[in-house]
Short mmCIF file of C-alpha atoms in Angstrom, two decimals:
data_model
loop_
_atom_site.label_atom_id
_atom_site.label_comp_id
_atom_site.label_asym_id
_atom_site.label_seq_id
_atom_site.Cartn_x
_atom_site.Cartn_y
_atom_site.Cartn_z
CA LEU A 1211 0.00 0.00 0.00
CA ALA A 1212 1.21 3.44 -0.83
CA LYS A 1213 2.02 5.55 2.20
CA THR A 1214 2.36 9.28 2.43
CA THR A 1215 4.56 11.26 4.75
CA GLN A 1216 4.09 14.92 5.59
CA PRO A 1217 5.49 17.18 8.29
CA ILE A 1218 3.24 17.14 11.33
CA SER A 1219 3.22 20.90 11.71
CA MET A 1220 4.56 24.10 10.20
CA ASP A 1221 4.64 27.71 11.27
CA SER A 1222 4.60 30.75 9.05
CA TYR A 1223 3.81 34.46 9.04
CA GLU A 1224 1.31 36.45 7.06
CA GLY A 1225 2.49 37.33 3.57
CA GLN A 1226 5.04 34.54 3.33
CA GLU A 1227 5.05 31.68 0.85
CA VAL A 1228 4.52 28.25 2.42
CA ASN A 1229 5.66 24.99 0.86
CA ILE A 1230 4.41 21.67 2.24
CA THR A 1231 5.99 18.50 0.88
CA CYS A 1232 4.39 15.06 0.80
CA SER A 1233 6.36 11.86 0.13
CA HIS A 1234 4.60 8.99 -1.64
CA ASN A 1235 7.17 6.42 -2.72
CA ASN A 1236 4.70 3.76 -3.89
CA ILE A 1237 2.43 5.92 -6.00
CA ALA A 1238 0.77 3.94 -8.79
CA THR A 1239 1.15 4.82 -12.44
CA ASN A 1240 -2.41 6.01 -12.93
CA ASP A 1241 -2.81 7.78 -9.61
CA TYR A 1242 -3.23 11.51 -9.14
CA ILE A 1243 -2.10 13.54 -6.18
CA THR A 1244 -4.69 15.66 -4.46
CA TRP A 1245 -4.41 18.15 -1.64
CA TYR A 1246 -7.16 19.13 0.76
CA GLN A 1247 -7.55 21.79 3.42
CA GLN A 1248 -9.50 21.25 6.62
CA PHE A 1249 -10.68 23.68 9.26
CA PRO A 1250 -11.84 22.49 12.71
CA SER A 1251 -15.23 20.76 12.76
CA GLN A 1252 -15.53 20.92 8.98
CA GLY A 1253 -14.97 18.40 6.23
CA PRO A 1254 -11.83 18.69 4.10
CA ARG A 1255 -12.00 21.02 1.12
CA PHE A 1256 -10.39 20.26 -2.25
CA ILE A 1257 -7.48 22.58 -3.03
CA ILE A 1258 -5.62 21.23 -6.04
CA GLN A 1259 -4.88 18.07 -7.99
CA GLY A 1260 -2.10 17.05 -10.33
CA TYR A 1261 -0.40 14.14 -12.09
CA LYS A 1262 3.02 15.49 -13.00
CA THR A 1263 5.05 18.68 -13.40
CA LYS A 1264 3.23 21.78 -12.20
CA VAL A 1265 -0.37 22.74 -11.67
CA THR A 1266 -1.57 26.17 -10.60
CA ASN A 1267 -4.98 27.52 -9.66
CA GLU A 1268 -6.24 30.63 -7.94
CA VAL A 1269 -5.25 29.47 -4.46
CA ALA A 1270 -2.18 27.24 -4.77
CA SER A 1271 0.45 25.58 -6.92
CA LEU A 1272 1.40 21.93 -6.96
CA PHE A 1273 4.87 20.81 -7.97
CA ILE A 1274 5.47 17.16 -8.87
CA PRO A 1275 8.92 15.90 -9.91
CA ALA A 1276 9.41 13.47 -12.77
CA ASP A 1277 9.64 10.41 -10.53
CA ARG A 1278 6.35 11.43 -8.81
CA LYS A 1279 7.60 10.10 -5.48
CA SER A 1280 6.80 13.38 -3.80
CA SER A 1281 4.78 16.54 -4.30
CA THR A 1282 4.92 20.05 -2.91
CA LEU A 1283 1.94 22.24 -2.21
CA SER A 1284 2.82 25.91 -2.45
CA LEU A 1285 0.63 28.57 -0.85
CA PRO A 1286 1.64 32.07 -1.95
CA ARG A 1287 1.39 34.97 0.50
CA VAL A 1288 -0.51 33.16 3.28
CA SER A 1289 -2.97 34.92 5.56
CA LEU A 1290 -4.34 34.08 9.00
CA SER A 1291 -7.30 32.32 7.37
CA ASP A 1292 -4.92 29.77 5.84
CA THR A 1293 -4.36 28.31 9.30
CA ALA A 1294 -5.66 24.77 8.84
CA VAL A 1295 -4.65 21.15 8.39
CA TYR A 1296 -3.48 20.22 4.90
CA TYR A 1297 -3.78 16.66 3.63
CA CYS A 1298 -2.05 14.94 0.76
CA LEU A 1299 -4.10 12.21 -0.92
CA VAL A 1300 -2.70 9.54 -3.21
CA GLY A 1301 -4.72 6.68 -4.60
CA ASP A 1302 -3.49 3.14 -4.30
CA GLU A 1303 -4.58 0.23 -6.42
CA GLY A 1304 -4.56 -3.34 -5.32
CA GLY A 1305 -6.43 -5.40 -7.85
CA ASN A 1306 -10.05 -4.34 -7.78
CA ASN A 1307 -9.83 -2.99 -4.27
CA ARG A 1308 -8.44 0.48 -4.43
CA LYS A 1309 -7.87 1.92 -0.98
CA LEU A 1310 -7.51 5.59 -0.28
CA ILE A 1311 -4.46 6.50 1.77
CA TRP A 1312 -4.50 9.88 3.47
CA GLY A 1313 -1.48 11.41 5.06
CA LEU A 1314 -1.85 12.41 8.69
CA GLY A 1315 -1.94 15.98 7.60
CA THR A 1316 0.20 19.02 8.20
CA SER A 1317 -1.09 21.52 10.71
CA LEU A 1318 -0.17 24.96 9.40
CA ALA A 1319 -0.21 27.88 11.79
CA VAL A 1320 -0.03 31.34 10.24
CA ASN A 1321 1.02 34.03 12.69
CA PRO A 1322 0.47 37.80 12.46
CA LYS B 146 -26.17 24.19 -5.79
CA ALA B 147 -26.60 22.22 -2.56
CA GLY B 148 -23.52 20.64 -1.07
CA VAL B 149 -23.12 17.29 0.63
CA THR B 150 -25.62 17.03 3.47
CA GLN B 151 -25.01 14.88 6.50
CA THR B 152 -27.55 14.22 9.22
CA PRO B 153 -27.65 14.39 12.10
CA ARG B 154 -24.96 16.95 12.84
CA TYR B 155 -24.43 15.74 16.41
CA LEU B 156 -25.34 12.50 18.11
CA ILE B 157 -24.88 11.03 21.59
CA LYS B 158 -25.30 7.30 22.06
CA THR B 159 -24.70 4.76 24.79
CA ARG B 160 -22.31 1.84 24.55
CA GLY B 161 -23.95 -1.18 23.00
CA GLN B 162 -26.46 0.82 20.99
CA GLN B 163 -26.45 1.12 17.25
CA VAL B 164 -26.53 4.24 15.10
CA THR B 165 -27.37 5.15 11.53
CA LEU B 166 -25.88 8.17 9.82
CA SER B 167 -27.17 9.64 6.58
CA CYS B 168 -25.47 11.35 3.67
CA SER B 169 -27.04 13.07 0.68
CA PRO B 170 -24.47 13.68 -2.06
CA ILE B 171 -24.39 16.54 -4.51
CA SER B 172 -26.96 16.02 -7.24
CA GLY B 173 -25.41 13.99 -10.04
CA HIS B 174 -22.65 12.53 -7.88
CA ARG B 175 -22.73 8.75 -7.88
CA SER B 176 -19.72 7.98 -5.71
CA VAL B 177 -20.04 8.30 -1.94
CA SER B 178 -17.27 7.57 0.55
CA TRP B 179 -17.27 7.50 4.31
CA TYR B 180 -14.45 8.38 6.69
CA GLN B 181 -13.88 8.29 10.41
CA GLN B 182 -11.80 11.07 11.87
CA THR B 183 -10.32 11.06 15.35
CA PRO B 184 -7.59 13.31 16.76
CA GLY B 185 -5.09 10.52 17.09
CA GLN B 186 -5.74 8.63 13.85
CA GLY B 187 -6.59 11.32 11.34
CA LEU B 188 -8.87 10.39 8.45
CA GLN B 189 -9.53 6.69 8.18
CA PHE B 190 -11.30 5.35 5.10
CA LEU B 191 -14.38 3.27 5.89
CA PHE B 192 -15.92 2.39 2.55
CA GLU B 193 -16.92 3.70 -0.84
CA TYR B 194 -20.13 3.17 -2.78
CA PHE B 195 -20.71 3.68 -6.45
CA SER B 196 -24.05 3.05 -8.13
CA GLU B 197 -25.39 1.19 -5.08
CA THR B 198 -22.39 -1.17 -4.93
CA GLN B 199 -19.66 -1.16 -2.33
CA ARG B 200 -16.51 -0.72 -4.34
CA ASN B 201 -13.88 -0.32 -1.66
CA LYS B 202 -13.67 -1.10 2.02
CA GLY B 203 -11.23 0.00 4.67
CA ASN B 204 -9.92 -1.95 7.63
CA PHE B 205 -12.80 -1.59 10.03
CA PRO B 206 -14.66 -4.36 11.88
CA GLY B 207 -17.94 -5.75 10.59
CA ARG B 208 -19.84 -3.58 13.07
CA PHE B 209 -19.42 -0.82 10.52
CA SER B 210 -21.61 -1.20 7.47
CA GLY B 211 -23.12 0.96 4.80
CA ARG B 212 -25.37 1.06 1.82
CA GLN B 213 -26.29 3.31 -1.06
CA PHE B 214 -29.72 3.86 -2.52
CA SER B 215 -30.78 4.31 -6.13
CA ASN B 216 -30.84 8.09 -5.68
CA SER B 217 -27.17 7.91 -4.53
CA ARG B 218 -28.01 8.78 -0.93
CA SER B 219 -26.01 6.70 1.48
CA GLU B 220 -26.27 5.51 5.04
CA MET B 221 -23.72 4.01 7.37
CA ASN B 222 -24.55 1.94 10.40
CA VAL B 223 -22.49 1.14 13.44
CA SER B 224 -23.76 -1.63 15.69
CA THR B 225 -22.79 -2.44 19.27
CA LEU B 226 -21.19 0.95 19.80
CA GLU B 227 -17.94 1.20 21.72
CA LEU B 228 -16.40 4.23 23.41
CA GLY B 229 -13.69 4.22 20.76
CA ASP B 230 -16.27 4.82 18.04
CA SER B 231 -16.59 8.42 19.20
CA ALA B 232 -15.43 10.44 16.22
CA LEU B 233 -16.35 12.79 13.42
CA TYR B 234 -17.84 10.77 10.57
CA LEU B 235 -17.41 12.40 7.20
CA CYS B 236 -19.13 11.66 3.95
CA ALA B 237 -17.71 12.71 0.59
CA SER B 238 -19.22 12.55 -2.88
CA SER B 239 -17.72 12.67 -6.34
CA LYS B 240 -19.17 13.00 -9.82
CA LEU B 241 -16.53 11.03 -11.63
CA ASP B 242 -15.88 7.32 -11.44
CA SER B 243 -12.79 8.16 -9.47
CA ASN B 244 -11.56 8.78 -5.97
CA TYR B 245 -10.46 12.30 -6.59
CA GLY B 246 -11.98 15.73 -6.43
CA TYR B 247 -14.28 14.86 -3.56
CA THR B 248 -16.71 17.25 -1.91
CA PHE B 249 -17.09 16.61 1.79
CA GLY B 250 -20.00 17.23 4.09
CA SER B 251 -19.60 18.88 7.48
CA GLY B 252 -19.76 15.53 9.22
CA THR B 253 -21.67 13.91 12.06
CA ARG B 254 -20.07 14.21 15.46
CA LEU B 255 -20.80 10.95 17.29
CA THR B 256 -20.17 10.70 21.01
CA VAL B 257 -20.49 7.31 22.70
CA VAL B 258 -20.91 7.41 26.48
#
């Protein structure tokens, strides 16, 4: 089963760029990498998804190297409202039973 | 456009009881997944349903079960509740035949006393 590894926590300040890296050594060929954001007592919210190279949307960028064994979520110019837990999701296939492996999440604290 | 709706929002049950949680996915979404979230374990995958069929199952005991109806609404049931079942139960739906790009509900907070 593919496992993901993320830093447990990170600290930053308003206006800085934050990069959170997720390791996923056993990623399958057809799997995508997806990042979610979660605030307390709410369900996770989709941020961005990618397969390789770089993906950018209005809130974040996702960098994926050629070997796809890791990915980096980049949040430009964070604000206090970006304080949340960020999850890296990578699919895993085992025959017809594809399990979803979530990282434990990275708790990001943005300070004034 | 309505989001994923989970009911009830909060629930308190006694050990040994059973509970049923409900999830209404976004209209048009045929895939529904359930997760258990606890502070120490993070998000743990319970099961996924697609077109009324359980397609994937996580490593939970048989006390945890689910089903999906023809309108894609889903329920999960936990029998013989234990204290350790206290958690936030999250439901997520997806339009595509895929496990990605999910929309989550706000969850049901279950407390077992």
